[in-house]
Amino acid sequence: MKRLGPPRRPGHRRAATTASALLLPLTLTALSGCSDDDGAATPPPVASPAATASGARCVTDAPVPDEGADAAPAATGAYTVSDGAKTASRKKPFKTSQADESAVLASGSGKLTTHDSKVTKSGGTSSVDASGGHGLNAALLARDGGRLDLSGGTFRTKGKGATGVFASGKGSRAELSANEIEAKGASAHGVMASYGGELALRYVQIDTAGAQAAPIAVGPGGGTVTVSGGTMTSAGCGSPGVQTAGEVSLTQTLFDLANSEAFTVEPGGALSLTDVRASAAAGGVVLRGDGETSFTMKDGSIQASDGDIFSVQQAIADVKLTGGAEVKTKDGALLRVRDRGVVTFAADDEKLHGDVIVSDGSAALDLTGSTTLDGRVSGASLSLAEGTTWSVAGDSTVAGLDLGAGAEVSSVIVGNGHAVTYDPGSSPALHGKSYRLTGGGTLRPASS
């Protein structure tokens, strides 16, 4: 995968990466295996990547339970700032090999600014839950109001729960620009926020190698992450590019996920993509859990080697696609709903390919502009505006069918010889009638 250079900074002669370079197509890296709890490489599983989307292989773990900020364990750091602002000398090294200890800890009213520093963290956590909830064992930790301003430099970790940069607690914030983060260990994310912490990344490169180690994560209590530019890769099982229970906004960022779905949105999570390109081995976007989730995408692309592009599991999900966003999978559905999931799916001026399958729950698709859908529909409701087209790819059953002003059955549905049945009670505008479809096939009420 092509590496992107950092933005131009004073004193640097290297040219900044252009926006056009950020939009180059991705190619999947070879599966190099998953890391065990100690970070050691183990052979990759042999099951098909498509199994991930169905929950059979390399499942992404749900976040740790929200135990509340009061349950936070004591934090220690080899270098600490708890009061006032400090600026480290350029290229200053920070290092620790102690379990549960951060190389850098900023807390309270403390703020640390670094330039081109080298941070090295080894040693595993004593509690994966505490690491995922409060940043225990992270290389750089901003907690309880602490702040980090990190410009340039490399941050490398090795060990279970050794996340690169973590912001936990309201008022805690870390700003990163042109950094390189490499995390080798199970449950060792690239960056993470929790309990209202904030992260802002600009042209940051993140590589994770362990299982359950997303490059970008937001855990219990939520948080806010904004990302502009950069490249993100993961090799471990269950390590999506983003796993969030908070608000994450991405612009012109590249993702290459060798052994996971592209993105996972947990209850309370909202993920927004603009000009983002993601290539994943096992599915696109998973929205899951007992709660509300949302996903918006403008331009960019998500390409999966296997698995469903959108999977809604139990969640109440809101999905919006605009601006010619490209979503593709080689083997899987466009949208699959199960486990009592509920989704509203809106697409404007999009080209959609794949089946829509509701096995347990409900789905309402609202297609507008020049959107085309090429696929079979089972159990979902469809709203087709004038100018849209549904090209039926197999015998289909819709829970409800609504045609917008000016739209007619003959102009918006191409039957391709297939039969489509609809629920007359949920489709009053069709008056319970049967219709011949353009290209062959019929549209008829389910009772006939």
CSV table of C-alpha atoms in Angstrom, one decimal:
chain,number,residue,atom,x,y,z
A,1,MET,CA,0.0,0.0,0.0
A,2,LYS,CA,1.3,3.4,-0.9
A,3,ARG,CA,2.4,5.5,2.1
A,4,LEU,CA,1.3,9.1,2.2
A,5,GLY,CA,3.7,11.8,3.2
A,6,PRO,CA,3.0,14.1,6.1
A,7,PRO,CA,1.9,17.7,5.5
A,8,ARG,CA,4.5,20.3,5.0
A,9,ARG,CA,5.8,21.9,8.2
A,10,PRO,CA,8.2,24.7,8.8
A,11,GLY,CA,11.8,23.5,8.3
A,12,HIS,CA,10.7,20.6,6.1
A,13,ARG,CA,11.4,20.5,2.4
A,14,ARG,CA,9.2,17.5,1.6
A,15,ALA,CA,6.1,18.5,-0.4
A,16,ALA,CA,2.7,18.1,1.1
A,17,THR,CA,0.5,15.2,0.0
A,18,THR,CA,-2.1,16.5,-2.4
A,19,ALA,CA,-5.8,15.7,-2.1
A,20,SER,CA,-5.7,13.8,-5.4
A,21,ALA,CA,-3.1,11.4,-4.0
A,22,LEU,CA,-5.5,10.6,-1.1
A,23,LEU,CA,-8.1,9.4,-3.6
A,24,LEU,CA,-5.9,6.7,-5.3
A,25,PRO,CA,-7.5,3.3,-5.3
A,26,LEU,CA,-6.5,0.9,-2.6
A,27,THR,CA,-5.3,-2.7,-2.9
A,28,LEU,CA,-5.6,-5.2,-0.1
A,29,THR,CA,-2.4,-6.2,1.7
A,30,ALA,CA,-1.7,-9.9,2.0
A,31,LEU,CA,-3.0,-11.5,5.2
A,32,SER,CA,0.0,-11.7,7.5
A,33,GLY,CA,-1.8,-13.3,10.3
A,34,CYS,CA,-3.2,-12.2,13.7
A,35,SER,CA,-1.3,-11.4,16.8
A,36,ASP,CA,-2.0,-13.2,20.1
A,37,ASP,CA,-2.2,-11.5,23.4
A,38,ASP,CA,1.5,-11.0,23.6
A,39,GLY,CA,1.8,-9.6,20.1
A,40,ALA,CA,3.3,-12.7,18.6
A,41,ALA,CA,2.2,-13.6,15.1
A,42,THR,CA,0.0,-16.6,14.6
A,43,PRO,CA,-1.3,-18.1,11.3
A,44,PRO,CA,-4.4,-16.5,9.9
A,45,PRO,CA,-7.7,-18.4,10.0
A,46,VAL,CA,-8.6,-20.5,7.0
A,47,ALA,CA,-12.3,-19.7,6.9
A,48,SER,CA,-13.7,-17.5,4.1
A,49,PRO,CA,-13.6,-13.8,4.9
A,50,ALA,CA,-17.3,-13.7,4.2
A,51,ALA,CA,-17.8,-15.5,7.4
A,52,THR,CA,-16.8,-12.4,9.4
A,53,ALA,CA,-20.0,-10.6,8.4
A,54,SER,CA,-22.1,-13.6,9.6
A,55,GLY,CA,-20.3,-13.7,12.9
A,56,ALA,CA,-18.2,-16.9,12.2
A,57,ARG,CA,-14.7,-15.7,12.0
A,58,CYS,CA,-12.6,-12.8,13.3
A,59,VAL,CA,-15.6,-11.2,15.0
A,60,THR,CA,-15.0,-7.7,16.2
A,61,ASP,CA,-15.5,-7.6,20.0
A,62,ALA,CA,-18.1,-5.2,21.4
A,63,PRO,CA,-16.7,-2.4,23.6
A,64,VAL,CA,-16.2,-3.1,27.3
A,65,PRO,CA,-19.2,-2.3,29.5
A,66,ASP,CA,-19.7,1.3,30.5
A,67,GLU,CA,-18.7,1.1,34.2
A,68,GLY,CA,-18.6,4.9,34.6
A,69,ALA,CA,-15.7,7.3,34.9
A,70,ASP,CA,-15.5,6.7,38.6
A,71,ALA,CA,-14.2,3.2,38.0
A,72,ALA,CA,-11.0,4.5,36.3
A,73,PRO,CA,-7.9,2.9,37.7
A,74,ALA,CA,-4.9,5.0,38.8
A,75,ALA,CA,-2.8,6.2,35.9
A,76,THR,CA,1.0,6.4,35.9
A,77,GLY,CA,3.5,7.7,33.4
A,78,ALA,CA,7.2,7.6,33.0
A,79,TYR,CA,6.9,11.3,32.1
A,80,THR,CA,4.0,13.2,33.6
A,81,VAL,CA,2.5,16.7,33.3
A,82,SER,CA,-0.2,17.5,35.7
A,83,ASP,CA,-0.1,21.2,36.0
A,84,GLY,CA,0.7,24.0,33.5
A,85,ALA,CA,2.0,23.8,29.9
A,86,LYS,CA,5.3,22.2,29.0
A,87,THR,CA,7.1,21.9,25.6
A,88,ALA,CA,9.5,19.0,25.2
A,89,SER,CA,12.8,19.6,23.3
A,90,ARG,CA,12.6,18.6,19.7
A,91,LYS,CA,13.1,14.8,19.0
A,92,LYS,CA,13.0,14.1,22.8
A,93,PRO,CA,12.6,10.4,23.4
A,94,PHE,CA,9.9,8.9,25.7
A,95,LYS,CA,10.1,5.3,26.8
A,96,THR,CA,8.6,2.8,29.1
A,97,SER,CA,8.6,-1.0,29.4
A,98,GLN,CA,6.5,-1.2,32.6
A,99,ALA,CA,3.2,-2.9,32.5
A,100,ASP,CA,0.2,-0.5,32.9
A,101,GLU,CA,2.5,2.5,32.6
A,102,SER,CA,2.3,5.1,29.9
A,103,ALA,CA,5.4,6.7,28.4
A,104,VAL,CA,3.7,10.1,28.6
A,105,LEU,CA,0.8,11.1,30.9
A,106,ALA,CA,-0.9,14.5,30.8
A,107,SER,CA,-3.6,15.0,33.4
A,108,GLY,CA,-5.6,17.7,35.2
A,109,SER,CA,-4.5,21.1,33.9
A,110,GLY,CA,-1.3,19.7,32.4
A,111,LYS,CA,-0.5,20.1,28.7
A,112,LEU,CA,2.5,18.7,26.8
A,113,THR,CA,3.7,19.8,23.4
A,114,THR,CA,6.1,17.6,21.4
A,115,HIS,CA,7.9,18.0,18.1
A,116,ASP,CA,9.3,14.9,16.2
A,117,SER,CA,9.5,12.9,19.4
A,118,LYS,CA,10.1,9.1,19.5
A,119,VAL,CA,7.8,7.3,21.9
A,120,THR,CA,8.4,3.6,22.6
A,121,LYS,CA,6.0,1.6,24.8
A,122,SER,CA,6.3,-2.1,25.6
A,123,GLY,CA,4.7,-4.2,28.2
A,124,GLY,CA,1.1,-5.6,28.4
A,125,THR,CA,-1.9,-4.4,30.4
A,126,SER,CA,-3.2,-6.1,33.5
A,127,SER,CA,-6.8,-5.4,32.4
A,128,VAL,CA,-8.0,-5.2,28.8
A,129,ASP,CA,-11.2,-3.6,30.1
A,130,ALA,CA,-9.3,-0.8,31.8
A,131,SER,CA,-7.2,-0.3,28.8
A,132,GLY,CA,-10.2,0.0,26.5
A,133,GLY,CA,-12.2,2.1,28.9
A,134,HIS,CA,-9.7,4.5,30.4
A,135,GLY,CA,-6.4,4.2,28.5
A,136,LEU,CA,-4.4,2.1,31.0
A,137,ASN,CA,-1.1,1.1,29.4
A,138,ALA,CA,-1.4,3.5,26.4
A,139,ALA,CA,1.8,5.0,25.1
A,140,LEU,CA,0.5,8.6,25.4
A,141,LEU,CA,-2.4,9.3,27.6
A,142,ALA,CA,-4.4,12.5,28.1
A,143,ARG,CA,-6.7,12.0,31.0
A,144,ASP,CA,-9.0,13.9,33.4
A,145,GLY,CA,-8.6,17.2,31.5
A,146,GLY,CA,-5.0,16.7,30.3
A,147,ARG,CA,-3.9,17.8,26.8
A,148,LEU,CA,-1.4,16.6,24.3
A,149,ASP,CA,-0.2,18.5,21.2
A,150,LEU,CA,1.9,16.1,19.1
A,151,SER,CA,3.6,17.3,16.0
A,152,GLY,CA,5.5,14.8,13.9
A,153,GLY,CA,7.4,11.9,15.5
A,154,THR,CA,6.9,8.1,15.7
A,155,PHE,CA,5.0,6.3,18.4
A,156,ARG,CA,5.5,2.5,18.6
A,157,THR,CA,3.9,0.1,21.0
A,158,LYS,CA,4.2,-3.6,21.7
A,159,GLY,CA,2.0,-5.4,24.2
A,160,LYS,CA,-1.6,-6.2,25.0
A,161,GLY,CA,-3.7,-3.1,25.4
A,162,ALA,CA,-0.8,-0.8,24.4
A,163,THR,CA,-2.8,1.8,22.5
A,164,GLY,CA,-0.8,4.5,20.8
A,165,VAL,CA,-2.6,7.7,21.9
A,166,PHE,CA,-5.6,7.8,24.2
A,167,ALA,CA,-7.8,10.7,25.4
A,168,SER,CA,-10.2,9.8,28.3
A,169,GLY,CA,-12.5,12.1,30.2
A,170,LYS,CA,-14.2,15.4,29.5
A,171,GLY,CA,-11.7,18.2,28.7
A,172,SER,CA,-9.0,15.6,27.7
A,173,ARG,CA,-7.7,16.2,24.2
A,174,ALA,CA,-4.9,15.1,22.0
A,175,GLU,CA,-4.0,16.8,18.7
A,176,LEU,CA,-1.8,14.9,16.3
A,177,SER,CA,-0.2,16.1,13.1
A,178,ALA,CA,2.1,14.2,10.7
A,179,ASN,CA,2.7,11.4,13.2
A,180,GLU,CA,3.4,7.7,12.6
A,181,ILE,CA,1.8,5.2,15.0
A,182,GLU,CA,2.6,1.5,15.0
A,183,ALA,CA,0.8,-0.7,17.5
A,184,LYS,CA,1.7,-4.4,17.8
A,185,GLY,CA,-0.5,-6.3,20.3
A,186,ALA,CA,-4.0,-7.6,20.9
A,187,SER,CA,-6.5,-4.8,21.9
A,188,ALA,CA,-3.8,-2.2,21.1
A,189,HIS,CA,-5.6,0.4,19.0
A,190,GLY,CA,-3.9,3.2,17.1
A,191,VAL,CA,-5.8,6.0,18.8
A,192,MET,CA,-8.8,5.9,21.1
A,193,ALA,CA,-11.1,8.2,23.0
A,194,SER,CA,-13.6,7.5,25.9
A,195,TYR,CA,-15.9,9.3,28.4
A,196,GLY,CA,-15.9,12.5,26.4
A,197,GLY,CA,-12.3,12.6,25.4
A,198,GLU,CA,-11.3,14.3,22.1
A,199,LEU,CA,-8.8,13.5,19.3
A,200,ALA,CA,-7.9,15.5,16.3
A,201,LEU,CA,-5.7,13.9,13.6
A,202,ARG,CA,-4.2,15.5,10.6
A,203,TYR,CA,-2.2,13.4,8.1
A,204,VAL,CA,-1.4,10.7,10.6
A,205,GLN,CA,-0.3,7.2,9.6
A,206,ILE,CA,-1.5,4.3,11.8
A,207,ASP,CA,-0.7,0.6,11.5
A,208,THR,CA,-2.0,-2.0,13.9
A,209,ALA,CA,-1.1,-5.7,13.9
A,210,GLY,CA,-3.0,-7.3,16.8
A,211,ALA,CA,-6.4,-8.8,17.1
A,212,GLN,CA,-9.2,-6.5,18.2
A,213,ALA,CA,-7.0,-3.5,17.4
A,214,ALA,CA,-8.8,-0.8,15.3
A,215,PRO,CA,-6.6,2.1,14.1
A,216,ILE,CA,-9.3,4.5,15.4
A,217,ALA,CA,-11.6,3.7,18.2
A,218,VAL,CA,-14.1,5.4,20.5
A,219,GLY,CA,-15.1,3.4,23.6
A,220,PRO,CA,-17.4,3.6,26.6
A,221,GLY,CA,-18.8,7.0,27.5
A,222,GLY,CA,-18.3,8.2,23.9
A,223,GLY,CA,-16.0,10.8,22.6
A,224,THR,CA,-15.2,12.9,19.5
A,225,VAL,CA,-12.6,12.1,16.8
A,226,THR,CA,-11.9,14.2,13.7
A,227,VAL,CA,-9.5,12.9,11.0
A,228,SER,CA,-8.1,14.7,8.0
A,229,GLY,CA,-5.9,12.8,5.5
A,230,GLY,CA,-3.7,10.0,6.5
A,231,THR,CA,-3.5,6.2,6.0
A,232,MET,CA,-4.8,3.5,8.3
A,233,THR,CA,-4.1,-0.2,8.1
A,234,SER,CA,-4.8,-3.2,10.3
A,235,ALA,CA,-3.8,-6.8,10.0
A,236,GLY,CA,-5.4,-8.4,13.0
A,237,CYS,CA,-8.6,-10.3,13.3
A,238,GLY,CA,-11.6,-8.2,14.3
A,239,SER,CA,-9.8,-4.9,13.7
A,240,PRO,CA,-12.0,-2.5,11.6
A,241,GLY,CA,-10.6,0.8,10.5
A,242,VAL,CA,-12.9,2.6,12.9
A,243,GLN,CA,-14.9,1.1,15.8
A,244,THR,CA,-16.9,3.8,17.5
A,245,ALA,CA,-19.5,4.4,20.2
A,246,GLY,CA,-19.0,8.1,19.8
A,247,GLU,CA,-18.7,10.7,17.0
A,248,VAL,CA,-16.1,10.2,14.3
A,249,SER,CA,-15.7,12.4,11.3
A,250,LEU,CA,-13.2,11.4,8.5
A,251,THR,CA,-12.1,13.4,5.5
A,252,GLN,CA,-9.8,12.2,2.6
A,253,THR,CA,-8.5,9.2,4.6
A,254,LEU,CA,-7.3,5.8,3.2
A,255,PHE,CA,-8.1,2.5,4.9
A,256,ASP,CA,-6.7,-1.0,4.2
A,257,LEU,CA,-8.1,-3.7,6.5
A,258,ALA,CA,-6.6,-7.1,5.8
A,259,ASN,CA,-8.7,-9.2,8.2
A,260,SER,CA,-11.8,-7.3,9.2
A,261,GLU,CA,-14.8,-5.3,8.1
A,262,ALA,CA,-14.2,-1.7,7.2
A,263,PHE,CA,-16.1,0.1,9.9
A,264,THR,CA,-18.1,-0.9,13.0
A,265,VAL,CA,-20.6,1.5,14.7
A,266,GLU,CA,-21.8,0.7,18.2
A,267,PRO,CA,-24.8,2.1,20.1
A,268,GLY,CA,-24.4,5.9,20.4
A,269,GLY,CA,-22.0,6.0,17.6
A,270,ALA,CA,-22.1,8.3,14.6
A,271,LEU,CA,-19.6,7.9,11.7
A,272,SER,CA,-19.3,10.4,8.9
A,273,LEU,CA,-17.1,9.9,5.8
A,274,THR,CA,-16.2,12.5,3.2
A,275,ASP,CA,-13.9,11.4,0.3
A,276,VAL,CA,-12.8,8.4,2.2
A,277,ARG,CA,-11.6,5.2,0.5
A,278,ALA,CA,-11.6,1.9,2.3
A,279,SER,CA,-10.6,-1.6,1.2
A,280,ALA,CA,-11.6,-4.5,3.5
A,281,ALA,CA,-11.4,-8.2,3.5
A,282,ALA,CA,-14.6,-9.0,5.3
A,283,GLY,CA,-17.5,-6.7,4.8
A,284,GLY,CA,-18.1,-3.0,4.8
A,285,VAL,CA,-20.1,-1.3,7.6
A,286,VAL,CA,-21.5,-3.1,10.6
A,287,LEU,CA,-24.1,-1.1,12.7
A,288,ARG,CA,-25.0,-3.1,15.8
A,289,GLY,CA,-26.0,-3.2,19.4
A,290,ASP,CA,-29.1,-2.2,21.4
A,291,GLY,CA,-29.2,1.5,20.6
A,292,GLU,CA,-29.1,4.2,17.9
A,293,THR,CA,-26.3,4.3,15.3
A,294,SER,CA,-25.7,6.5,12.2
A,295,PHE,CA,-23.5,6.4,9.2
A,296,THR,CA,-23.1,9.0,6.5
A,297,MET,CA,-20.9,8.9,3.4
A,298,LYS,CA,-20.2,11.5,0.7
A,299,ASP,CA,-18.1,10.5,-2.3
A,300,GLY,CA,-15.3,8.0,-1.7
A,301,SER,CA,-15.6,4.3,-1.8
A,302,ILE,CA,-15.9,1.1,0.3
A,303,GLN,CA,-14.7,-2.1,-1.4
A,304,ALA,CA,-15.0,-5.5,0.3
A,305,SER,CA,-13.4,-8.7,-0.9
A,306,ASP,CA,-16.2,-10.6,0.8
A,307,GLY,CA,-19.2,-10.1,3.2
A,308,ASP,CA,-22.1,-7.6,3.2
A,309,ILE,CA,-21.5,-4.0,2.5
A,310,PHE,CA,-24.0,-2.9,5.2
A,311,SER,CA,-25.0,-5.2,8.1
A,312,VAL,CA,-27.5,-4.0,10.7
A,313,GLN,CA,-27.6,-6.2,13.8
A,314,GLN,CA,-30.2,-5.2,16.5
A,315,ALA,CA,-29.4,-1.5,16.2
A,316,ILE,CA,-31.7,1.3,15.2
A,317,ALA,CA,-29.6,2.6,12.3
A,318,ASP,CA,-29.7,5.6,10.0
A,319,VAL,CA,-27.6,5.3,6.8
A,320,LYS,CA,-27.2,8.1,4.2
A,321,LEU,CA,-25.2,7.9,0.9
A,322,THR,CA,-24.6,11.0,-1.3
A,323,GLY,CA,-22.3,12.4,-3.9
A,324,GLY,CA,-21.6,9.3,-5.8
A,325,ALA,CA,-20.3,7.2,-3.0
A,326,GLU,CA,-19.1,3.8,-4.3
A,327,VAL,CA,-19.9,0.7,-2.3
A,328,LYS,CA,-19.1,-2.7,-3.6
A,329,THR,CA,-18.5,-6.3,-2.5
A,330,LYS,CA,-17.5,-9.3,-4.5
A,331,ASP,CA,-19.6,-11.7,-2.5
A,332,GLY,CA,-22.3,-10.5,-0.2
A,333,ALA,CA,-25.5,-8.4,0.1
A,334,LEU,CA,-25.8,-4.6,-0.2
A,335,LEU,CA,-27.8,-4.5,3.0
A,336,ARG,CA,-28.6,-7.3,5.5
A,337,VAL,CA,-30.8,-6.7,8.6
A,338,ARG,CA,-31.1,-9.3,11.4
A,339,ASP,CA,-31.5,-9.6,15.2
A,340,ARG,CA,-34.5,-7.1,15.2
A,341,GLY,CA,-32.5,-4.4,13.5
A,342,VAL,CA,-34.2,-1.3,12.2
A,343,VAL,CA,-32.7,0.8,9.4
A,344,THR,CA,-33.6,3.8,7.3
A,345,PHE,CA,-31.4,3.8,4.2
A,346,ALA,CA,-31.3,6.9,2.0
A,347,ALA,CA,-29.3,7.2,-1.2
A,348,ASP,CA,-29.2,10.2,-3.5
A,349,ASP,CA,-27.6,10.0,-7.0
A,350,GLU,CA,-26.0,6.6,-6.2
A,351,LYS,CA,-25.3,3.4,-8.1
A,352,LEU,CA,-26.2,0.5,-5.8
A,353,HIS,CA,-25.6,-3.2,-6.6
A,354,GLY,CA,-26.5,-6.1,-4.4
A,355,ASP,CA,-29.4,-7.7,-2.6
A,356,VAL,CA,-31.4,-6.2,0.3
A,357,ILE,CA,-32.3,-8.9,2.8
A,358,VAL,CA,-34.3,-8.4,6.0
A,359,SER,CA,-34.3,-11.7,7.9
A,360,ASP,CA,-35.4,-10.2,11.3
A,361,GLY,CA,-36.3,-6.5,11.6
A,362,SER,CA,-37.2,-3.8,9.2
A,363,ALA,CA,-35.6,-1.7,6.5
A,364,ALA,CA,-36.9,1.4,4.7
A,365,LEU,CA,-35.0,2.4,1.5
A,366,ASP,CA,-35.5,6.0,0.2
A,367,LEU,CA,-34.0,6.3,-3.3
A,368,THR,CA,-33.8,9.8,-4.8
A,369,GLY,CA,-32.1,11.7,-7.6
A,370,SER,CA,-30.7,9.4,-10.3
A,371,THR,CA,-30.1,6.5,-7.9
A,372,THR,CA,-30.1,3.0,-9.4
A,373,LEU,CA,-30.5,-0.2,-7.5
A,374,ASP,CA,-29.6,-3.5,-9.1
A,375,GLY,CA,-30.5,-6.4,-6.9
A,376,ARG,CA,-33.1,-8.5,-5.2
A,377,VAL,CA,-35.2,-7.2,-2.3
A,378,SER,CA,-36.6,-9.4,0.4
A,379,GLY,CA,-38.6,-7.9,3.3
A,380,ALA,CA,-37.7,-4.2,2.9
A,381,SER,CA,-39.8,-1.2,2.0
A,382,LEU,CA,-38.9,0.9,-1.0
A,383,SER,CA,-39.6,4.5,-1.9
A,384,LEU,CA,-38.7,5.3,-5.5
A,385,ALA,CA,-38.6,8.9,-6.7
A,386,GLU,CA,-39.0,10.0,-10.3
A,387,GLY,CA,-35.6,9.5,-12.0
A,388,THR,CA,-34.6,6.4,-9.9
A,389,THR,CA,-34.5,2.9,-11.2
A,390,TRP,CA,-34.8,-0.5,-9.5
A,391,SER,CA,-33.5,-3.2,-11.8
A,392,VAL,CA,-34.9,-6.4,-10.2
A,393,ALA,CA,-32.2,-9.1,-10.0
A,394,GLY,CA,-34.4,-11.9,-8.6
A,395,ASP,CA,-37.9,-12.7,-7.4
A,396,SER,CA,-38.6,-10.1,-4.6
A,397,THR,CA,-41.0,-9.3,-1.8
A,398,VAL,CA,-41.3,-5.7,-0.6
A,399,ALA,CA,-43.0,-4.8,2.7
A,400,GLY,CA,-44.2,-1.5,1.1
A,401,LEU,CA,-43.7,0.3,-2.2
A,402,ASP,CA,-44.1,4.1,-2.5
A,403,LEU,CA,-43.7,6.0,-5.8
A,404,GLY,CA,-42.8,9.6,-5.6
A,405,ALA,CA,-44.5,12.4,-7.5
A,406,GLY,CA,-44.2,11.8,-11.3
A,407,ALA,CA,-42.8,8.3,-10.8
A,408,GLU,CA,-44.6,5.4,-12.5
A,409,VAL,CA,-44.2,1.6,-12.2
A,410,SER,CA,-43.2,1.3,-15.8
A,411,SER,CA,-40.5,4.0,-15.5
A,412,VAL,CA,-38.8,3.2,-12.2
A,413,ILE,CA,-39.0,-0.7,-12.0
A,414,VAL,CA,-37.3,-2.9,-14.6
A,415,GLY,CA,-38.5,-6.5,-13.9
A,416,ASN,CA,-36.0,-8.5,-16.0
A,417,GLY,CA,-38.6,-11.3,-16.0
A,418,HIS,CA,-38.9,-11.6,-12.2
A,419,ALA,CA,-41.9,-11.4,-10.0
A,420,VAL,CA,-42.2,-8.7,-7.3
A,421,THR,CA,-44.9,-9.0,-4.6
A,422,TYR,CA,-45.9,-6.1,-2.3
A,423,ASP,CA,-48.0,-5.6,0.8
A,424,PRO,CA,-51.1,-3.8,-0.4
A,425,GLY,CA,-51.8,-2.4,3.1
A,426,SER,CA,-48.4,-0.6,3.1
A,427,SER,CA,-48.7,0.4,-0.5
A,428,PRO,CA,-52.0,2.4,-0.9
A,429,ALA,CA,-50.9,4.2,-4.1
A,430,LEU,CA,-50.8,0.9,-6.0
A,431,HIS,CA,-54.5,0.2,-5.2
A,432,GLY,CA,-53.9,-3.5,-4.8
A,433,LYS,CA,-53.5,-3.9,-8.5
A,434,SER,CA,-51.1,-6.0,-10.6
A,435,TYR,CA,-48.7,-4.5,-13.1
A,436,ARG,CA,-46.6,-5.7,-16.0
A,437,LEU,CA,-43.0,-4.6,-15.6
A,438,THR,CA,-40.6,-3.2,-18.2
A,439,GLY,CA,-38.3,-5.9,-19.3
A,440,GLY,CA,-40.7,-8.6,-18.3
A,441,GLY,CA,-42.1,-9.8,-15.0
A,442,THR,CA,-44.9,-8.7,-12.8
A,443,LEU,CA,-45.6,-6.5,-9.8
A,444,ARG,CA,-48.6,-7.9,-7.8
A,445,PRO,CA,-50.1,-7.7,-4.3
A,446,ALA,CA,-49.0,-10.4,-2.0
A,447,SER,CA,-52.5,-11.8,-1.6
A,448,SER,CA,-52.9,-12.6,-5.3
